[in-house]
Amino acid sequence: MKKLLTALATLLVLTGAGPAAADYPVRPVSLMVPYPAGGASDITARALQGPMTQALGGQVIVENLGGANGVLGANRVLGARGDGYYLFQGSPNELILAGLTNASVTYAPQAFRMIAPVATSPYVVMTRADLGAANVDELLALARQSKVPLTYGSGGAGSMIHLITAALSQRTGVTLTHIPYRGASPLLTDIAGGQIDFAIVPYQANYEDLRREGRIRIIGTLNRERLPMLPDVPSVQESAGLKDFNYTIWTAYMVKQGTSDAVAQKLHDAVTAALADPAARKTLLAQGKILFPPQTLAESEAFYADQTARLTELVRVSGFKAD
């Protein structure tokens, strides 16, 4: 009888159906944001923190750990137990591309399990104000005619912006010079100051001030359709040279692989409820985010698998080689 009870207890633990899963959470859940407080990523986490706490029935605490383009925060989560008490707010840069483009990163995309996607930030093509290109076709023509390669900025070698622009260069045959930056703020400062020619960047609502002041131009979006917040800016689908060159960057909530189905489902339900909260939605939409519609846990995991495959292909076509 004792052996039978031991076997049943073990089975309950392995399937996540025991008291630990049923009572979850019994202590605060940490939401890891792998960037410093005050930035766009932090704003997203704090907008959802309160509604998630209410839906989960246990406190959610935002934890910021910046460094190494988000890898430090990812490693902190992966170094903890896969019990649902460490949630990771990640994007393709930390989750997928880091392990594919940086030989020093030891984890693979499969080390994480997706709980739910949160929102996408559409990419826009931004240029210095006096570059002289009104759309992406004119940008490509200018790049072909220029005796000196046009310069573009990114968040660093192997970042999604770098890989997308390298893929653009490969596809169109134009030669471009890559200028890596340590973050979005100095990159934006240099475009507005005319120090670099252009960049493909995630749209943010505060770009509108720079447009109105005539310090930058936004000449295209990589979305399939024009964006509601930028009705005057054409999509690449309207271009002659970049049709179907469509990319967005998404934010999602993840846990360490091996987290039980029962706990993953509870977290999924809490994130879904938080995304329906009117105040949270208002904050995210004000940032220029496009929120994901509700989807099941299985659909979320299928989305992550599809994105992993697609971005692995992006690394290949960009010609990037990990150091």
Short mmCIF file of N, CA, C and O in Angstrom, two decimals, residues 2 4 23-24 47 76 89 108 137 159 175 198 209 214 228 232-233 244 299 323:
data_model
loop_
_atom_site.label_atom_id
_atom_site.label_comp_id
_atom_site.label_asym_id
_atom_site.label_seq_id
_atom_site.Cartn_x
_atom_site.Cartn_y
_atom_site.Cartn_z
N LYS A 2 1.92 1.23 0.83
CA LYS A 2 2.82 2.39 0.90
C LYS A 2 3.46 2.66 -0.45
O LYS A 2 3.58 3.81 -0.88
N LEU A 4 2.21 1.88 -3.35
CA LEU A 4 1.17 2.39 -4.24
C LEU A 4 0.95 3.88 -4.02
O LEU A 4 0.84 4.66 -4.97
N ASP A 23 -2.99 24.58 -6.03
CA ASP A 23 -2.92 25.73 -5.14
C ASP A 23 -2.14 26.91 -5.73
O ASP A 23 -2.11 27.98 -5.13
N TYR A 24 -1.50 26.72 -6.86
CA TYR A 24 -0.67 27.76 -7.46
C TYR A 24 -1.48 29.02 -7.74
O TYR A 24 -2.60 28.93 -8.24
N ALA A 47 1.81 47.80 -17.02
CA ALA A 47 0.41 47.95 -17.41
C ALA A 47 -0.38 46.67 -17.15
O ALA A 47 -1.57 46.71 -16.82
N ARG A 76 18.53 34.33 -16.03
CA ARG A 76 18.02 34.31 -14.66
C ARG A 76 16.77 33.42 -14.57
O ARG A 76 16.63 32.62 -13.64
N GLN A 89 9.13 38.21 -19.81
CA GLN A 89 8.58 39.03 -20.89
C GLN A 89 9.64 39.14 -21.97
O GLN A 89 10.64 39.83 -21.81
N ALA A 108 18.79 27.54 -26.26
CA ALA A 108 18.09 27.51 -27.54
C ALA A 108 16.67 28.05 -27.36
O ALA A 108 16.17 28.13 -26.23
N ASP A 137 10.81 52.53 -52.28
CA ASP A 137 11.37 52.39 -53.63
C ASP A 137 12.37 53.50 -53.91
O ASP A 137 13.43 53.25 -54.50
N SER A 159 20.84 41.56 -33.88
CA SER A 159 19.50 41.97 -33.46
C SER A 159 18.54 41.81 -34.63
O SER A 159 18.95 41.73 -35.79
N THR A 175 24.14 47.81 -51.45
CA THR A 175 25.19 47.77 -50.44
C THR A 175 24.89 48.81 -49.37
O THR A 175 24.65 49.99 -49.69
N PHE A 198 19.30 55.92 -42.27
CA PHE A 198 17.97 55.35 -42.01
C PHE A 198 18.08 54.20 -41.03
O PHE A 198 19.17 53.72 -40.69
N ASP A 209 6.08 63.30 -32.57
CA ASP A 209 6.64 64.62 -32.24
C ASP A 209 7.82 64.94 -33.15
O ASP A 209 7.94 66.07 -33.64
N GLY A 214 9.80 67.96 -38.03
CA GLY A 214 10.60 67.85 -39.24
C GLY A 214 11.99 67.30 -39.03
O GLY A 214 12.89 67.51 -39.85
N PRO A 228 -3.18 52.15 -38.82
CA PRO A 228 -4.19 53.16 -38.48
C PRO A 228 -3.58 54.45 -37.93
O PRO A 228 -4.10 55.54 -38.18
N ASP A 232 -0.95 57.94 -43.66
CA ASP A 232 -0.27 58.57 -44.80
C ASP A 232 1.00 57.84 -45.20
O ASP A 232 1.65 58.23 -46.18
N VAL A 233 1.37 56.78 -44.46
CA VAL A 233 2.63 56.07 -44.73
C VAL A 233 2.33 54.75 -45.46
O VAL A 233 1.58 53.92 -44.93
N ASP A 244 5.85 41.69 -49.85
CA ASP A 244 5.93 40.52 -48.97
C ASP A 244 7.14 40.55 -48.04
O ASP A 244 7.45 39.54 -47.42
N GLU A 299 -2.53 27.26 -29.24
CA GLU A 299 -2.30 28.18 -30.35
C GLU A 299 -1.09 29.08 -30.09
O GLU A 299 -0.33 29.39 -31.01
N ASP A 323 29.57 34.81 -34.13
CA ASP A 323 30.99 34.87 -33.75
C ASP A 323 31.35 33.64 -32.92
O ASP A 323 30.55 33.15 -32.14
#
